């Protein structure tokens, strides 16, 4: 029976895999391997030489790679880590696997230090509202589950404490949810400003207008400025 071959190979421009040494691979070790279709697939080492390693994926496909083209696998206990910097190995396959593991549990936010990665769920989740805003208000990053409210709260508190302008950069591919995230940040900032003042909707509206006017390109109406705020506030 002819073996099915994996479409394995290095990705142009990708950082080299990190491992103790080329001789460190042993039979039955698990490794992440480049795949033309899936990006990365989990494989098992079937034989290991000085320079070449043979692997097999879960579908029984075989492939052969250079020793330094395989990526080690993190301990299963680290799957779903809230911060990617907590992972033992942090390269492209490790980050993608951790994000996918969290996304499957509707945990769409993940930290990488002070950077928040958001994966568009393409559905409504019970993650937003005044109850959640109060839970994150005044909390340091990392104390609670990753959330855009935590980033917005940090920006608001830094602005209040240092009396200096703050910036929130939101970037991503088309359809990734930049505009929606910008609206969520704006809603937290206006709510935080109103709750701090302890007054009604008037002060919240004033703060919202001040945030809009802080952008040199902002127009007078929200509908005109909304798209500009999809990337920077």
Short mmCIF file of C-alpha atoms in Angstrom, two decimals:
data_model
loop_
_atom_site.label_atom_id
_atom_site.label_comp_id
_atom_site.label_asym_id
_atom_site.label_seq_id
_atom_site.Cartn_x
_atom_site.Cartn_y
_atom_site.Cartn_z
CA UNK A 1 0.00 0.00 0.00
CA UNK A 2 1.45 3.34 -1.02
CA UNK A 3 2.01 5.84 1.76
CA UNK A 4 0.12 9.10 1.57
CA UNK A 5 2.51 12.02 1.72
CA UNK A 6 2.10 15.12 3.83
CA UNK A 7 2.42 18.41 1.96
CA UNK A 8 4.99 19.50 4.52
CA UNK A 9 7.58 22.17 4.08
CA UNK A 10 8.94 25.40 5.55
CA UNK A 11 6.97 28.60 5.14
CA UNK A 12 8.79 31.46 3.40
CA UNK A 13 9.81 34.10 5.92
CA UNK A 14 8.87 31.99 8.95
CA UNK A 15 11.14 31.97 11.98
CA UNK A 16 13.13 28.76 12.41
CA UNK A 17 11.75 26.23 14.87
CA UNK A 18 13.21 26.27 18.35
CA UNK A 19 14.47 23.02 19.81
CA UNK A 20 17.33 22.00 22.07
CA UNK A 21 19.30 20.43 19.20
CA UNK A 22 18.83 18.53 15.97
CA UNK A 23 19.59 15.27 17.82
CA UNK A 24 16.91 15.95 20.44
CA UNK A 25 14.06 14.49 18.39
CA UNK A 26 13.14 10.94 19.35
CA UNK A 27 10.67 8.41 18.02
CA UNK A 28 7.12 9.07 19.35
CA UNK A 29 7.88 12.74 20.08
CA UNK A 30 5.06 15.05 19.02
CA UNK A 31 5.79 18.12 16.90
CA UNK A 32 4.08 20.86 14.96
CA UNK A 33 4.82 20.67 11.24
CA UNK A 34 4.14 23.10 8.41
CA UNK A 35 1.34 22.02 6.10
CA UNK A 36 0.42 23.70 2.81
CA UNK A 37 -3.31 23.41 3.49
CA UNK A 38 -3.81 23.57 7.26
CA UNK A 39 -0.89 25.86 8.09
CA UNK A 40 0.35 23.59 10.87
CA UNK A 41 -0.55 20.02 11.82
CA UNK A 42 0.31 17.96 14.87
CA UNK A 43 2.58 15.03 13.95
CA UNK A 44 4.37 12.16 15.64
CA UNK A 45 8.02 11.42 14.94
CA UNK A 46 8.39 7.95 13.38
CA UNK A 47 12.16 8.05 12.85
CA UNK A 48 14.88 10.59 13.60
CA UNK A 49 18.30 10.96 12.03
CA UNK A 50 21.03 13.52 12.35
CA UNK A 51 19.52 15.93 9.82
CA UNK A 52 16.17 14.44 8.75
CA UNK A 53 13.07 13.50 10.72
CA UNK A 54 10.16 11.39 9.46
CA UNK A 55 6.72 12.24 10.82
CA UNK A 56 3.12 11.06 10.56
CA UNK A 57 -0.03 13.09 11.22
CA UNK A 58 -3.37 11.97 12.71
CA UNK A 59 -4.70 11.05 9.25
CA UNK A 60 -1.80 8.66 8.67
CA UNK A 61 -0.01 10.88 6.17
CA UNK A 62 3.78 10.64 6.18
CA UNK A 63 6.39 13.28 5.56
CA UNK A 64 10.06 14.04 5.99
CA UNK A 65 11.54 17.30 7.22
CA UNK A 66 14.81 18.76 8.32
CA UNK A 67 15.30 18.56 12.07
CA UNK A 68 15.10 22.33 12.50
CA UNK A 69 11.80 22.57 10.59
CA UNK A 70 9.78 20.95 13.38
CA UNK A 71 8.30 22.86 16.31
CA UNK A 72 8.07 21.34 19.81
CA UNK A 73 4.64 20.95 21.43
CA UNK A 74 3.69 22.73 24.66
CA UNK A 75 2.42 20.70 27.63
CA UNK A 76 -1.32 20.00 27.45
CA UNK A 77 -1.72 21.81 30.78
CA UNK A 78 -0.95 25.08 28.95
CA UNK A 79 -3.73 24.68 26.39
CA UNK A 80 -6.11 27.61 26.74
CA UNK A 81 -3.70 29.90 28.58
CA UNK A 82 -5.09 33.41 29.05
CA UNK A 83 -1.76 34.99 28.11
CA UNK A 84 0.37 33.63 25.29
CA UNK A 85 3.51 34.65 27.18
CA UNK A 86 2.69 31.92 29.72
CA UNK A 87 3.41 29.27 27.07
CA UNK A 88 6.68 27.34 27.28
CA UNK A 89 7.19 27.76 23.52
CA UNK A 90 5.81 30.81 21.75
CA UNK A 91 6.02 30.68 17.99
CA UNK A 92 3.37 30.77 15.29
CA UNK A 93 1.95 27.22 15.73
CA UNK A 94 1.86 27.58 19.51
CA UNK A 95 -0.01 30.86 19.41
CA UNK A 96 -2.46 29.63 16.77
CA UNK A 97 -3.16 26.44 18.74
CA UNK A 98 -3.76 28.37 21.96
CA UNK A 99 -6.10 30.84 20.24
CA UNK A 100 -8.03 28.00 18.59
CA UNK A 101 -8.35 26.15 21.89
CA UNK A 102 -9.78 29.24 23.59
CA UNK A 103 -11.98 30.15 20.62
CA UNK A 104 -13.64 26.71 20.80
CA UNK A 105 -14.75 27.65 24.34
CA UNK A 106 -16.05 31.06 23.22
CA UNK A 107 -13.06 32.70 24.92
CA UNK A 108 -12.48 35.14 22.09
CA UNK A 109 -9.94 37.37 23.90
CA UNK A 110 -6.34 36.41 24.67
CA UNK A 111 -3.44 38.49 25.96
CA UNK A 112 0.10 38.56 24.66
CA UNK A 113 1.57 40.63 27.48
CA UNK A 114 -0.33 43.95 27.23
CA UNK A 115 -1.58 43.28 23.70
CA UNK A 116 -5.11 41.93 23.42
CA UNK A 117 -5.90 39.54 20.56
CA UNK A 118 -9.59 39.35 19.63
CA UNK A 119 -11.07 36.63 17.41
CA UNK A 120 -14.40 37.54 15.83
CA UNK A 121 -16.99 34.97 17.05
CA UNK A 122 -19.50 35.94 14.33
CA UNK A 123 -22.25 35.52 16.91
CA UNK A 124 -23.54 37.30 20.00
CA UNK A 125 -21.91 36.37 23.30
CA UNK A 126 -22.94 37.46 26.82
CA UNK A 127 -19.70 39.34 27.40
CA UNK A 128 -20.83 42.95 27.38
CA UNK A 129 -22.97 45.33 29.42
CA UNK A 130 -22.86 47.41 32.58
CA UNK A 131 -22.47 44.35 34.83
CA UNK A 132 -19.30 43.31 33.00
CA UNK A 133 -18.05 46.91 32.90
CA UNK A 134 -18.30 47.15 36.68
CA UNK A 135 -16.45 43.86 37.06
CA UNK A 136 -13.46 45.14 35.07
CA UNK A 137 -13.44 48.70 36.37
CA UNK A 138 -10.28 49.48 38.34
CA UNK A 139 -8.74 46.03 37.77
CA UNK A 140 -5.19 45.57 36.47
CA UNK A 141 -4.58 43.69 33.24
CA UNK A 142 -4.29 39.98 33.91
CA UNK A 143 -6.38 39.92 37.08
CA UNK A 144 -9.45 38.73 35.21
CA UNK A 145 -10.25 36.90 32.00
CA UNK A 146 -8.90 38.84 28.98
CA UNK A 147 -11.39 41.41 27.73
CA UNK A 148 -11.49 44.60 25.71
CA UNK A 149 -13.00 46.28 28.78
CA UNK A 150 -9.73 45.68 30.64
CA UNK A 151 -7.77 47.50 27.93
CA UNK A 152 -10.27 50.36 27.84
CA UNK A 153 -10.18 50.65 31.63
CA UNK A 154 -6.38 50.79 31.62
CA UNK A 155 -6.46 53.59 29.07
CA UNK A 156 -9.08 55.51 31.06
CA UNK A 157 -7.25 55.16 34.37
CA UNK A 158 -3.92 56.14 32.79
CA UNK A 159 -5.53 59.22 31.28
CA UNK A 160 -7.05 60.18 34.63
CA UNK A 161 -3.88 59.51 36.64
CA UNK A 162 -1.24 61.01 34.37
CA UNK A 163 -3.46 63.74 32.88
CA UNK A 164 -2.14 62.79 29.45
CA UNK A 165 -3.75 61.64 26.22
CA UNK A 166 -3.90 57.89 25.65
CA UNK A 167 -4.22 55.91 22.41
CA UNK A 168 -5.95 52.62 21.72
CA UNK A 169 -4.82 51.02 18.45
CA UNK A 170 -7.22 48.51 16.89
CA UNK A 171 -5.99 46.73 13.78
CA UNK A 172 -6.89 43.63 11.81
CA UNK A 173 -8.06 42.18 8.53
CA UNK A 174 -11.31 43.23 6.89
CA UNK A 175 -14.22 41.67 8.77
CA UNK A 176 -12.16 40.94 11.87
CA UNK A 177 -14.36 43.17 14.05
CA UNK A 178 -12.35 46.40 14.28
CA UNK A 179 -15.37 48.70 14.10
CA UNK A 180 -17.34 46.67 16.63
CA UNK A 181 -14.38 46.63 19.00
CA UNK A 182 -13.99 50.39 18.65
CA UNK A 183 -17.66 50.81 19.59
CA UNK A 184 -17.17 48.57 22.65
CA UNK A 185 -14.16 50.64 23.76
CA UNK A 186 -16.13 53.84 23.25
CA UNK A 187 -19.07 52.54 25.26
CA UNK A 188 -16.79 51.66 28.18
CA UNK A 189 -15.07 55.05 28.14
CA UNK A 190 -18.34 56.94 28.10
CA UNK A 191 -19.73 54.71 30.87
CA UNK A 192 -16.57 55.06 32.98
CA UNK A 193 -16.64 58.84 32.61
CA UNK A 194 -20.28 58.98 33.63
CA UNK A 195 -19.84 56.61 36.59
CA UNK A 196 -16.86 58.57 37.89
CA UNK A 197 -18.79 61.83 37.75
CA UNK A 198 -21.83 60.18 39.31
CA UNK A 199 -24.16 62.17 37.08
CA UNK A 200 -26.58 61.43 34.31
CA UNK A 201 -26.32 60.89 30.58
CA UNK A 202 -25.33 64.51 29.90
CA UNK A 203 -21.78 64.09 31.18
CA UNK A 204 -21.44 60.79 29.33
CA UNK A 205 -22.41 62.50 26.09
CA UNK A 206 -19.88 65.27 26.76
CA UNK A 207 -17.08 62.77 27.27
CA UNK A 208 -18.03 60.92 24.10
CA UNK A 209 -17.85 64.16 22.12
CA UNK A 210 -14.48 65.02 23.67
CA UNK A 211 -13.11 61.63 22.62
CA UNK A 212 -14.42 62.14 19.10
CA UNK A 213 -12.96 65.63 18.86
CA UNK A 214 -9.56 64.36 20.12
CA UNK A 215 -9.10 62.78 16.68
CA UNK A 216 -7.90 65.51 14.31
CA UNK A 217 -9.86 63.90 11.47
CA UNK A 218 -13.05 63.41 13.46
CA UNK A 219 -16.22 64.98 12.10
CA UNK A 220 -18.90 66.47 14.30
CA UNK A 221 -21.27 63.52 14.01
CA UNK A 222 -20.55 59.97 15.17
CA UNK A 223 -21.87 58.46 11.95
CA UNK A 224 -19.20 60.32 9.96
CA UNK A 225 -16.36 59.57 12.36
CA UNK A 226 -17.14 55.94 13.12
CA UNK A 227 -15.03 54.45 10.33
CA UNK A 228 -12.02 56.55 11.26
CA UNK A 229 -12.16 55.14 14.75
CA UNK A 230 -11.93 51.56 13.56
CA UNK A 231 -8.15 51.69 13.88
CA UNK A 232 -7.14 54.47 16.27
CA UNK A 233 -8.72 56.32 19.15
#
